[in-house]
XYZ file of C-alpha atoms in Angstrom:
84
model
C 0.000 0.000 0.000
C 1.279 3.519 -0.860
C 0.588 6.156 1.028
C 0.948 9.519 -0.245
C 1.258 12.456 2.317
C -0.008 16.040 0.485
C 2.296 19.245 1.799
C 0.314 22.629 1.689
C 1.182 26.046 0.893
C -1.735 28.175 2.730
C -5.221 26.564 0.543
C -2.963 25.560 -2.342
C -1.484 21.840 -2.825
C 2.290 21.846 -3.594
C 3.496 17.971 -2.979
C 2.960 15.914 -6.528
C 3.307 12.437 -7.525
C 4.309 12.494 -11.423
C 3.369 8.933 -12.878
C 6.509 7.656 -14.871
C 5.955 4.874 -17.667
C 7.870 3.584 -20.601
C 6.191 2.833 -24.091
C 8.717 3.466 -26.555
C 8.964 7.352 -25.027
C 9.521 8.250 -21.725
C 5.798 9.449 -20.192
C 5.415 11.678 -17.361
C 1.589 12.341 -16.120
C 0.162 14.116 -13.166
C -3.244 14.811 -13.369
C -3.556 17.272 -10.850
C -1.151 19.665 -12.776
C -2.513 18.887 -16.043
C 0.842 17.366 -16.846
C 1.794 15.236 -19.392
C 5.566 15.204 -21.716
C 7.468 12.595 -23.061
C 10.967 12.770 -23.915
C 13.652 9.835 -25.437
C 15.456 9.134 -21.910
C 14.412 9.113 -18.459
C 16.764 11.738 -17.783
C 15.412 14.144 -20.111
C 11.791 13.448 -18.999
C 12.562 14.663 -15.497
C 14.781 17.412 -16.658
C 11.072 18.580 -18.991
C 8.867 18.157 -16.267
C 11.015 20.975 -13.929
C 10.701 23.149 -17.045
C 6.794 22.879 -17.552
C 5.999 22.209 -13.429
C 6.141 25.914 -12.256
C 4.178 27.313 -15.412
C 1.293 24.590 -15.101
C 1.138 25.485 -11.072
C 0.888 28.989 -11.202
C -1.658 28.557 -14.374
C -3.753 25.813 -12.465
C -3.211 25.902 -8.416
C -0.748 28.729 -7.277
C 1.523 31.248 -7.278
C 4.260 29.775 -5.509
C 5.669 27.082 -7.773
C 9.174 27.706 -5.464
C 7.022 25.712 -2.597
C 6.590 22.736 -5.760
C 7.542 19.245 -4.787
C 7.996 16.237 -6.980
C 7.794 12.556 -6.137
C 8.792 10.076 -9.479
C 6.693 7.110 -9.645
C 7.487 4.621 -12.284
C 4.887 1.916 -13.559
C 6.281 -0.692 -15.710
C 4.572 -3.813 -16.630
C 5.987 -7.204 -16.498
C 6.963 -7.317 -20.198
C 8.041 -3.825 -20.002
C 10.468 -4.355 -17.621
C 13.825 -2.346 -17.632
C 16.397 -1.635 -15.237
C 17.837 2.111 -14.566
C-alpha cells in the first residue's frame, strides 16, 4: 500500500506524484497539474517536467511554484520491464 502524504502552501497543494511509464517514449503524467511530456530518456523526462511544473502550477493551483515538490513514480509492466 502507498501512502501519499499532500504538503500545503496556505489553501494551495504543492506535494505531486508524477506517474513515470515507458512505451517506446519516456511518459510523465500528473493529473492534478494537467501534466503530461514525453521525452527519449528518463533523464530528459525529469529534466522537462522541472521546465513545464512551475508554469502549469501557477496557471492551475498557485503562485508559488518555489514551494513545488515532486515525487517520481514509475509503472512498468511485467513485459516492459527495464532496469535504470
Amino acid at each position: 500500500m502507498n501512502i501519499v502524504y499532500k504538503v500545503h502552501f496556505g489553501d494551495r497543494q504543492t506535494n505531486f506524484v508524477v506517474k513515470v511509464t515507458y512505451d517506446d517514449m519516456w511518459i510523465a503524467e500528473c493529473d492534478e497539474l494537467g501534466l503530461i511530456t514525453e521525452a527519449k530518456t528518463y533523464d530528459k523526462l525529469i529534466e522537462r517536467v522541472w521546465e513545464i511544473v512551475p508554469e502549469l502550477y501557477e496557471m492551475n493551483l498557485g503562485s508559488n511554484p518555489e514551494a513545488v515538490k515532486i515525487s517520481f513514480v514509475q509503472e512498468q509492466s511485467y513485459d516492459l520491464r527495464m532496469v535504470f
